[in-house]
Amino acid sequence: MGIGAFFRSLPGIATGLRSALSEGYGLADLRKDVMAGLTIGTVAVPLSMALAIATGVPPQHGLYTAIVAGTIIALTGGARFNVSGPTAAFVVILFPIVQQYGLGGLLIASMMAGVILVMLGLTRMGRLIQFVPYPVVLGFTAGIAVVIAVLQVPDFLGLQTGQLGQHFVENVSVIIISLPTINPLELGVGAFVLTVMLLWPRFHIPVPAPLIGLVAGALAAYLINQWLGGQGETGAVETIASRFTWEINGETGNGIPPIPPAFMAPWLLPGADGKPLQLSFELIRALSGPAFAIAMLGAIESLLCAVVADGLTKTKHDPDAELIGQGLGNMVTPFFGGITATAALARTATNIRSGARSPVSAVIHSLVVLLAVVALAGLLGLVPMAALAALLFIIAWNMSEARHFLHTLRSAPAGDVAILLICFGLTVIFDMVLAVAVGVGLAAVLFIRRMSLLTQTVKLEADSHPGIKRLPAGVAVYDINGPLFFGAAEKALTSLHLVDPEIRTVIVDMCDVPSMDGTAIVALQSLTNEMKRNGVRLILAGLHPRMIVKLRRAGIHRVAGSLTHCRTLEQARTVALRWHEEADKTPAASSRSAN
């Protein structure tokens, strides 16, 4: 393959945008994209802040993610309607990274995950994500939901827990011990916001419930704090402005800095000890596992989101281009203070319901978030932490898919239930790095096992196939159905090692074998050698030309009167009859028949 042909074989980028524009894009389409972008932008502002805080970083980093990654992924990805930004699925992976390596380590891990995603896209691995079974994905998401909900309990109840750690069981213990420090005002605000967000959709007013809930919560917290004489007094409701401070270019302030994202080197940002990170091979090696988990989960989330969007809009996404777009977004965003991003299903569904026509709506959504940062940073600082916790409770409940989880436990096969519980337990009790590694491994094992069950070897009787009628008694015909690979080759070929001693010629019908790997070739070579030693002739029928080439490269060639291959079963029957007649004419055959 020449260099030009190699580059032409690579996946394209921006296929989502190009497909939308190729169908014709006018002012009416732009108007719909603008309206959809305004809608999801208002939803993305509180979600981005809440998810950044849940991850363990200041809220502006979530907003920067929606601004930068949301734009880059929309313009370079392969899905027309995906809206990307910080998502709840990443909280369980990113929170331990922040605890161990700080903000700088998190951004470096995000960049590394971006590189992995680009490589997955360039090597056309996008369609392999569809082989991740549903129990694995459901186990991940349900476990993530449980961890997110537990992490929000201190803010919702106003507990004095200090900084939570990396381990779920320890965090639960800390929360239980801290229950006597519950703040009734924080609990009241959180419960009020939760109630508003749950009841608001019943009024069928086209304003997002999170926006209404957080505005109501901010107003309630402001009134309470004014009543108590200021936020600094004991018992006041904690807000974004009272918890977070910032310092940029000598300027300082509380809450969210009212400036757009600016270029920054991730490795110069503070680690877990507050000092700038020291970029080293040891750090890269330590972050490689979390980066792989981020990339795998990001790929699964974004492509599942694209599949759902395709079903809602009757369109088709490009999975490889989407992975490249996601990778580019995660490679660039950390240089502007953004954290890990992927496609968000809730925002994508809102985008579609709002009438979006192209990725332009996602770009508009990013501009809305940018405008909120620049113009409304002071107001965003009034949002109480308990209100954000209430929002994350709803997100956790929605992503848990509790009804599907329970239904799978009741109705799925035992193997699927075991995988579901293993992935769920690893996600909750240990961490997502281990859970993703084990989950991907279990997905591969489950896929191999089920594919191996599809591959069978059956001995054909004379009356079961018109092509094998009137065969001599010393000829047996076997039919192999399914792919021959390392998980199925030995099982499929074992029965051929056990042929009747009276059989002198074996025909193997392989027209239903779509592929053959190296393990199968070695097993087939062992079979041919054994049959040659036993004086049994072998005819392979229906082999695909590319598999014949593979056999020749492995040293399996035709041997006159001993081993051959034919295009059809009828041709194989003709060869077997000729060999049988030739064998009958030999002196050895004549002496055996005389005896």
XYZ file of C-alpha atoms in Angstrom:
595
model
C 0.000 0.000 0.000
C 1.389 3.397 -1.020
C 1.462 6.458 1.227
C -1.416 8.048 -0.678
C -3.548 4.923 -0.398
C -2.720 4.682 3.312
C -3.925 8.208 4.031
C -7.052 7.673 1.910
C -7.875 4.620 4.046
C -7.847 6.655 7.259
C -11.199 7.758 8.701
C -12.308 11.311 8.013
C -13.092 13.982 10.562
C -16.019 16.375 10.879
C -18.269 13.874 9.109
C -21.184 14.892 11.331
C -20.961 18.529 10.240
C -20.245 17.642 6.610
C -23.222 15.271 6.398
C -25.539 17.976 7.770
C -24.242 20.615 5.353
C -24.364 18.233 2.375
C -28.119 17.863 2.808
C -28.571 21.612 2.457
C -28.346 24.115 5.287
C -30.280 27.379 5.265
C -31.423 30.161 7.553
C -34.346 28.090 8.813
C -31.933 25.359 9.905
C -29.657 27.932 11.553
C -32.623 29.383 13.438
C -33.521 25.926 14.799
C -29.919 25.271 15.804
C -29.743 28.604 17.631
C -32.921 27.866 19.602
C -31.731 24.360 20.464
C -28.310 25.702 21.471
C -29.875 28.294 23.768
C -31.927 25.568 25.456
C -29.123 23.096 26.070
C -26.757 25.939 27.003
C -28.995 26.905 29.916
C -29.054 23.250 30.980
C -25.300 22.822 30.579
C -24.313 25.728 32.869
C -25.558 24.225 36.158
C -24.678 20.674 35.107
C -21.117 21.628 34.228
C -20.592 23.359 37.565
C -22.132 20.507 39.542
C -20.104 17.811 37.778
C -16.839 19.710 38.181
C -17.466 20.088 41.911
C -18.399 16.397 42.160
C -15.092 15.583 40.473
C -13.232 17.570 43.126
C -12.218 20.659 41.129
C -13.550 24.254 41.122
C -16.746 24.770 39.079
C -15.181 26.942 36.365
C -13.266 23.927 35.035
C -16.534 22.221 34.187
C -17.726 25.360 32.389
C -14.443 25.573 30.455
C -14.962 21.955 29.401
C -18.410 22.700 27.978
C -17.002 25.728 26.132
C -13.861 24.259 24.574
C -14.574 20.526 24.273
C -18.192 21.175 23.310
C -17.044 23.240 20.321
C -14.117 21.087 19.163
C -15.948 17.763 19.366
C -19.029 19.153 17.611
C -16.937 20.480 14.707
C -14.630 17.453 14.312
C -16.750 14.476 15.412
C -18.871 12.027 13.475
C -22.272 12.538 15.136
C -24.639 15.320 14.087
C -26.507 15.728 17.362
C -24.121 14.744 20.159
C -23.519 17.444 22.775
C -20.270 16.938 24.681
C -18.994 18.246 27.977
C -18.394 16.991 31.521
C -20.578 13.992 32.340
C -21.603 12.128 35.469
C -20.105 8.881 34.159
C -16.585 10.264 34.639
C -16.991 11.368 38.255
C -16.009 7.978 39.673
C -12.815 7.871 37.588
C -11.799 11.510 37.914
C -12.436 12.003 41.645
C -9.665 9.548 42.729
C -7.263 11.083 40.182
C -7.807 14.527 41.720
C -7.257 13.097 45.203
C -3.943 11.501 44.179
C -2.530 13.850 41.531
C -4.489 17.099 41.822
C -5.930 19.196 39.017
C -2.717 19.002 36.995
C -2.703 15.205 37.067
C -6.345 15.115 36.000
C -5.695 17.317 32.967
C -2.662 15.260 31.919
C -4.700 12.042 32.212
C -7.409 13.650 30.067
C -4.838 14.484 27.375
C -3.519 10.922 27.432
C -7.067 9.590 27.098
C -7.553 11.902 24.132
C -4.525 10.392 22.397
C -5.911 6.886 22.989
C -9.297 7.897 21.564
C -7.692 9.330 18.430
C -5.722 6.102 17.943
C -8.899 4.051 18.369
C -10.582 6.153 15.712
C -7.649 6.046 13.266
C -7.470 2.252 13.556
C -11.235 2.018 12.942
C -12.051 0.490 16.311
C -15.288 2.459 16.652
C -17.568 -0.404 15.695
C -15.965 -2.740 18.238
C -17.661 -0.815 21.046
C -20.941 -2.423 19.990
C -19.562 -5.736 21.250
C -19.525 -4.486 24.852
C -22.528 -6.329 26.321
C -25.387 -4.520 27.987
C -24.775 -6.038 31.487
C -21.263 -4.526 31.507
C -22.525 -1.042 30.606
C -25.452 -1.291 33.024
C -23.146 -2.428 35.826
C -20.853 0.543 35.201
C -23.614 3.144 35.095
C -25.502 1.817 38.111
C -22.297 1.674 40.166
C -21.325 5.189 39.087
C -24.773 6.443 40.107
C -24.427 4.976 43.601
C -20.989 6.543 44.121
C -22.145 9.959 42.839
C -25.172 9.930 45.134
C -23.061 9.051 48.182
C -20.552 11.812 47.410
C -23.367 14.396 47.429
C -24.730 13.493 50.855
C -22.351 15.804 52.815
C -23.299 18.889 50.776
C -26.993 18.016 50.795
C -27.063 17.601 54.583
C -24.437 20.271 55.353
C -22.180 17.745 57.123
C -18.744 18.684 58.456
C -16.855 15.748 56.922
C -13.750 17.452 55.608
C -12.407 16.215 52.274
C -13.655 12.762 51.316
C -11.191 10.104 50.213
C -10.875 7.750 47.259
C -12.601 4.677 48.692
C -16.336 4.188 48.846
C -16.493 2.211 52.105
C -14.316 4.742 53.934
C -16.429 7.630 52.649
C -19.624 5.948 53.836
C -18.067 5.498 57.277
C -17.024 9.165 57.397
C -20.526 10.280 56.433
C -22.167 8.101 59.070
C -19.807 9.376 61.774
C -20.510 12.993 60.700
C -24.315 12.718 60.809
C -24.546 14.584 64.159
C -23.173 17.705 62.384
C -26.171 17.948 60.028
C -27.154 21.528 59.144
C -30.973 21.930 59.020
C -30.707 25.019 56.795
C -28.591 23.217 54.200
C -30.967 20.245 54.323
C -33.946 22.532 53.931
C -32.516 24.284 50.885
C -31.481 20.973 49.309
C -34.883 19.389 49.883
C -36.623 22.510 48.545
C -34.546 22.481 45.329
C -35.025 18.739 44.899
C -38.793 19.129 45.246
C -38.895 22.006 42.758
C -36.894 20.071 40.141
C -39.078 16.978 40.547
C -42.381 18.845 40.337
C -41.529 21.448 37.681
C -41.881 19.109 34.641
C -45.532 18.515 35.577
C -46.365 22.103 34.648
C -45.216 21.502 31.032
C -43.508 24.887 30.841
C -40.597 24.848 28.323
C -37.968 25.977 30.827
C -35.420 23.401 32.094
C -36.144 22.145 35.603
C -32.478 22.424 36.724
C -32.460 26.120 35.845
C -35.652 26.793 37.822
C -34.485 24.684 40.753
C -31.097 26.342 41.057
C -32.534 29.845 40.690
C -35.061 29.067 43.439
C -32.306 27.583 45.596
C -30.020 30.574 45.067
C -32.816 32.938 46.041
C -33.631 30.895 49.161
C -29.962 30.702 50.177
C -29.500 34.447 49.626
C -32.506 35.289 51.816
C -31.378 32.905 54.559
C -27.831 34.262 54.533
C -29.103 37.845 54.635
C -31.368 36.934 57.515
C -28.417 35.474 59.409
C -26.349 38.559 58.722
C -23.951 37.202 56.048
C -22.521 34.003 54.702
C -19.576 33.982 57.024
C -21.603 33.255 60.170
C -22.064 29.784 61.561
C -25.163 28.084 60.229
C -25.225 30.003 56.941
C -25.987 28.153 53.710
C -22.753 27.485 51.844
C -22.625 28.651 48.213
C -20.160 28.444 45.338
C -18.856 31.910 46.259
C -18.295 31.013 49.908
C -16.457 27.753 49.141
C -14.307 28.556 46.107
C -11.783 31.313 45.521
C -9.661 32.094 42.498
C -6.458 33.936 41.638
C -5.533 34.775 38.032
C -2.795 37.179 36.955
C -2.658 38.777 40.369
C -6.424 39.227 40.621
C -8.425 37.333 43.236
C -12.072 36.730 43.935
C -14.719 34.347 45.190
C -16.784 31.860 43.204
C -16.181 31.742 39.444
C -13.713 34.052 37.647
C -15.585 36.257 35.122
C -13.091 35.646 32.331
C -13.083 33.215 29.369
C -10.856 30.134 29.389
C -7.210 31.006 28.738
C -4.225 28.910 27.697
C -2.422 27.115 30.519
C 0.129 24.299 30.670
C -1.469 21.372 32.573
C 1.859 20.174 33.975
C 2.390 23.549 35.664
C -0.876 23.300 37.582
C -0.872 22.088 41.203
C -0.813 18.450 42.175
C -2.483 16.929 45.210
C 0.020 18.702 47.524
C -0.715 22.125 46.030
C 2.687 22.388 44.354
C 3.205 22.365 40.564
C 3.464 18.874 39.099
C 6.805 17.510 37.995
C 6.220 15.965 34.571
C 8.097 12.650 34.442
C 7.939 9.197 32.945
C 6.893 7.847 36.335
C 3.893 10.197 36.401
C 2.900 9.225 32.848
C 3.185 5.549 33.759
C 1.076 6.023 36.891
C -1.632 7.852 34.900
C -1.704 5.354 32.024
C -4.217 3.078 33.763
C -6.674 5.882 34.597
C -6.200 7.316 31.084
C -7.114 3.972 29.524
C -10.216 3.739 31.728
C -11.208 7.294 30.771
C -10.765 6.505 27.067
C -12.775 3.273 27.207
C -15.619 4.784 29.188
C -15.602 7.898 27.001
C -15.762 5.791 23.845
C -18.632 3.708 25.187
C -20.592 6.735 26.403
C -20.156 8.807 23.235
C -20.963 5.996 20.807
C -23.960 4.791 22.815
C -25.189 8.379 22.834
C -24.727 8.554 19.051
C -26.676 5.312 18.581
C -29.571 6.668 20.641
C -29.482 9.906 18.636
C -29.565 7.915 15.387
C -32.670 6.113 16.594
C -34.404 9.377 17.460
C -33.515 11.170 14.214
C -33.222 8.329 11.649
C -29.659 9.399 10.834
C -26.370 7.484 10.908
C -23.216 8.500 12.710
C -19.585 7.716 11.855
C -18.164 5.932 14.940
C -14.511 6.266 13.956
C -14.799 9.989 13.216
C -16.666 10.444 16.501
C -13.817 8.815 18.430
C -11.318 11.075 16.646
C -13.412 14.134 17.509
C -13.714 13.056 21.142
C -9.956 12.488 21.244
C -9.126 15.879 19.753
C -11.464 17.572 22.222
C -9.820 15.865 25.191
C -6.332 16.600 23.880
C -6.959 20.346 23.474
C -9.359 21.151 26.324
C -6.851 20.599 29.192
C -4.707 23.423 27.750
C -7.621 25.753 28.565
C -8.390 24.381 32.029
C -11.108 21.936 30.953
C -11.491 18.436 32.365
C -12.470 15.194 30.619
C -15.387 15.403 28.212
C -17.614 13.015 26.319
C -21.082 13.055 24.780
C -23.881 13.532 27.312
C -27.072 11.601 26.616
C -29.428 13.951 28.494
C -28.078 17.061 26.748
C -28.113 15.270 23.375
C -31.743 14.197 23.832
C -32.674 17.768 24.829
C -30.826 19.011 21.751
C -32.881 16.748 19.482
C -36.188 17.543 21.182
C -35.397 21.257 20.806
C -35.224 20.899 17.012
C -31.470 20.846 16.344
C -30.436 20.320 12.732
C -26.637 20.047 12.869
C -23.567 20.280 15.157
C -23.977 24.043 14.991
C -26.437 23.742 17.906
C -23.668 22.286 20.096
C -21.401 25.197 19.155
C -24.178 27.650 20.121
C -24.537 25.803 23.430
C -20.827 26.396 24.097
C -21.205 30.093 23.312
C -24.120 30.311 25.770
C -21.913 28.790 28.499
C -19.129 31.254 27.584
C -21.547 34.160 27.872
C -22.691 32.896 31.277
C -19.080 32.756 32.519
C -18.217 36.241 31.317
C -21.451 38.045 32.188
C -23.089 36.048 34.998
C -20.183 34.745 37.082
C -21.274 36.777 40.114
C -24.805 35.361 40.004
C -23.529 31.805 39.502
C -21.576 32.199 42.736
C -24.875 32.522 44.632
C -25.892 28.920 43.851
C -25.881 26.898 47.094
C -23.880 23.688 47.324
C -26.958 21.844 48.631
C -28.829 22.770 45.444
C -26.052 21.334 43.265
C -26.133 18.177 45.389
C -29.874 17.898 44.762
C -29.258 18.246 41.026
C -26.671 15.469 41.136
C -29.086 13.250 43.073
C -31.481 13.485 40.123
C -28.689 12.845 37.631
C -27.550 9.799 39.615
C -31.075 8.393 39.773
C -31.619 8.841 36.045
C -28.338 7.232 35.063
C -28.772 4.306 37.470
C -31.569 2.848 35.306
C -32.870 1.151 38.434
C -35.823 -0.487 36.673
C -33.586 -1.990 33.985
C -31.113 -3.097 36.641
C -33.777 -4.968 38.612
C -35.344 -6.378 35.442
C -31.967 -7.734 34.324
C -31.428 -9.348 37.728
C -34.803 -11.097 37.452
C -34.844 -12.149 33.800
C -31.309 -12.326 32.367
C -29.267 -15.553 32.113
C -27.093 -16.388 35.112
C -23.899 -15.432 33.256
C -25.214 -11.963 32.428
C -26.379 -11.437 36.012
C -22.949 -12.410 37.317
C -21.220 -9.940 34.966
C -23.686 -7.206 35.938
C -23.044 -7.689 39.659
C -19.261 -7.965 39.207
C -19.048 -4.704 37.236
C -21.406 -2.979 39.678
C -19.479 -4.192 42.727
C -16.049 -3.309 41.325
C -17.241 0.176 40.379
C -18.671 0.884 43.830
C -16.254 -0.840 46.179
C -12.982 -0.464 44.272
C -12.599 1.995 41.374
C -13.454 2.479 37.724
C -9.923 1.714 36.514
C -10.227 -1.842 37.792
C -13.900 -2.036 36.823
C -13.243 -0.981 33.217
C -10.325 -3.406 32.856
C -12.331 -6.314 34.263
C -15.491 -5.258 32.410
C -13.742 -5.125 29.033
C -12.127 -8.478 29.796
C -15.464 -10.018 30.767
C -17.023 -8.588 27.605
C -14.318 -10.259 25.532
C -14.712 -13.589 27.347
C -18.490 -13.492 26.996
C -18.239 -12.647 23.302
C -15.692 -15.419 22.643
C -17.769 -17.963 24.522
C -20.950 -17.141 22.667
C -19.188 -17.082 19.299
C -17.643 -20.465 20.065
C -21.090 -21.888 20.742
C -22.109 -20.866 17.226
C -19.321 -22.937 15.658
C -20.314 -26.588 15.281
C -19.089 -29.643 13.432
C -21.797 -32.037 12.215
C -21.413 -35.342 10.415
C -23.687 -35.371 7.370
C -25.679 -38.441 6.424
C -26.187 -39.472 2.819
C -29.849 -38.502 2.781
C -29.271 -35.066 4.369
C -27.542 -33.392 1.409
C -27.963 -33.991 -2.332
C -24.242 -33.474 -2.935
C -23.138 -36.515 -0.917
C -25.472 -39.221 -2.173
C -24.017 -42.460 -3.545
C -20.738 -42.145 -1.661
C -18.768 -45.303 -0.850
C -18.818 -46.688 2.683
C -15.259 -45.529 3.433
C -16.043 -41.830 2.887
C -17.360 -39.537 5.664
C -18.616 -35.963 5.261
C -18.478 -33.339 8.003
C -19.925 -29.822 7.943
C -18.346 -26.975 9.963
C -20.541 -23.925 10.611
C -19.209 -20.693 12.081
C -15.871 -18.901 12.433
C -12.788 -20.897 13.343
C -10.818 -18.913 15.908
C -8.931 -19.640 19.099
C -12.118 -19.941 21.126
C -13.797 -22.448 18.798
C -11.154 -24.151 16.644
C -10.240 -26.967 19.028
C -13.856 -27.782 19.790
C -14.851 -27.759 16.122
C -11.952 -29.911 14.929
C -11.872 -32.376 17.847
C -14.590 -34.588 16.351
C -12.503 -34.961 13.187
C -9.750 -36.593 15.227
C -12.230 -39.313 16.260
C -13.326 -40.646 12.869
C -14.194 -44.320 12.471
C -11.080 -46.464 11.708
C -12.909 -47.815 8.665
C -13.100 -44.336 7.141
C -10.346 -43.742 4.566
C -11.500 -40.381 3.134
C -12.892 -37.377 5.012
C -14.654 -34.475 3.290
C -14.986 -31.289 5.362
C -17.550 -28.793 4.069
C -16.229 -25.341 5.085
C -18.413 -23.091 2.932
C -20.033 -21.700 6.107
C -16.717 -20.805 7.748
C -16.342 -17.013 7.289
C -12.923 -16.640 8.925
C -9.984 -18.547 10.361
C -7.270 -17.319 12.697
C -3.773 -18.554 13.465
C -4.911 -20.950 16.187
C -7.371 -22.590 13.798
C -4.658 -22.952 11.144
C -2.341 -24.668 13.641
C -5.180 -26.984 14.715
C -5.977 -27.786 11.075
C -2.299 -28.488 10.364
C -2.227 -30.899 13.306
C -5.337 -32.593 11.913
C -3.823 -33.027 8.448
C -0.619 -34.494 9.907
C -2.579 -36.961 12.028
C -4.735 -38.054 9.106
C -1.636 -38.479 6.925
C -0.066 -40.759 9.547
C -3.266 -42.811 9.744
C -3.570 -43.080 5.987
C -6.789 -41.006 5.854
C -7.280 -38.698 2.871
C -8.688 -35.201 3.504
C -10.716 -32.954 1.181
C -11.593 -29.385 2.223
C -14.667 -28.110 0.334
C -15.962 -24.555 -0.035
C -12.911 -22.756 1.369
C -12.861 -19.021 0.712
C -9.889 -18.020 -1.503
C -8.359 -15.827 1.212
C -8.332 -18.802 3.602
C -6.639 -20.975 0.978
C -3.909 -18.318 0.779
C -3.565 -18.418 4.584
C -3.182 -22.208 4.537
C -0.521 -22.022 1.829
C 1.423 -19.439 3.810
C 1.263 -21.786 6.805
C 2.728 -24.633 4.728
C -0.518 -26.565 4.133
C -0.386 -27.450 0.432
C -2.149 -29.925 -1.783
C -0.699 -33.431 -1.713
C -1.682 -35.698 -4.596
C -3.971 -38.473 -3.412
C -3.844 -37.280 0.199
C -4.908 -33.664 0.715
C -6.765 -31.247 -1.543
C -9.425 -28.551 -1.541
C -12.408 -28.065 -3.835
C -14.761 -25.190 -4.547
C -17.970 -27.117 -3.906
C -19.158 -30.214 -2.095
C -20.129 -31.798 -5.420
C -16.543 -31.433 -6.680
C -15.274 -32.898 -3.420
C -17.587 -35.902 -3.936
C -16.157 -36.436 -7.432
C -12.575 -36.359 -6.107
C -13.449 -38.768 -3.295
C -14.982 -41.239 -5.776
C -11.867 -41.040 -7.966
C -9.568 -41.611 -5.007
C -11.721 -44.546 -3.899
C -11.533 -46.138 -7.353
C -7.764 -45.613 -7.519
C -7.356 -47.181 -4.075
C -9.367 -50.235 -5.164
C -6.998 -50.778 -8.105
C -3.842 -50.873 -5.963
C -2.287 -54.306 -5.108
C -2.625 -53.596 -1.400
C -6.317 -52.967 -1.787
C -6.744 -56.152 -3.867
C -4.956 -58.295 -1.282
C -7.078 -56.838 1.525
C -10.265 -57.604 -0.398
C -9.023 -61.183 -1.124
C -8.391 -61.771 2.559
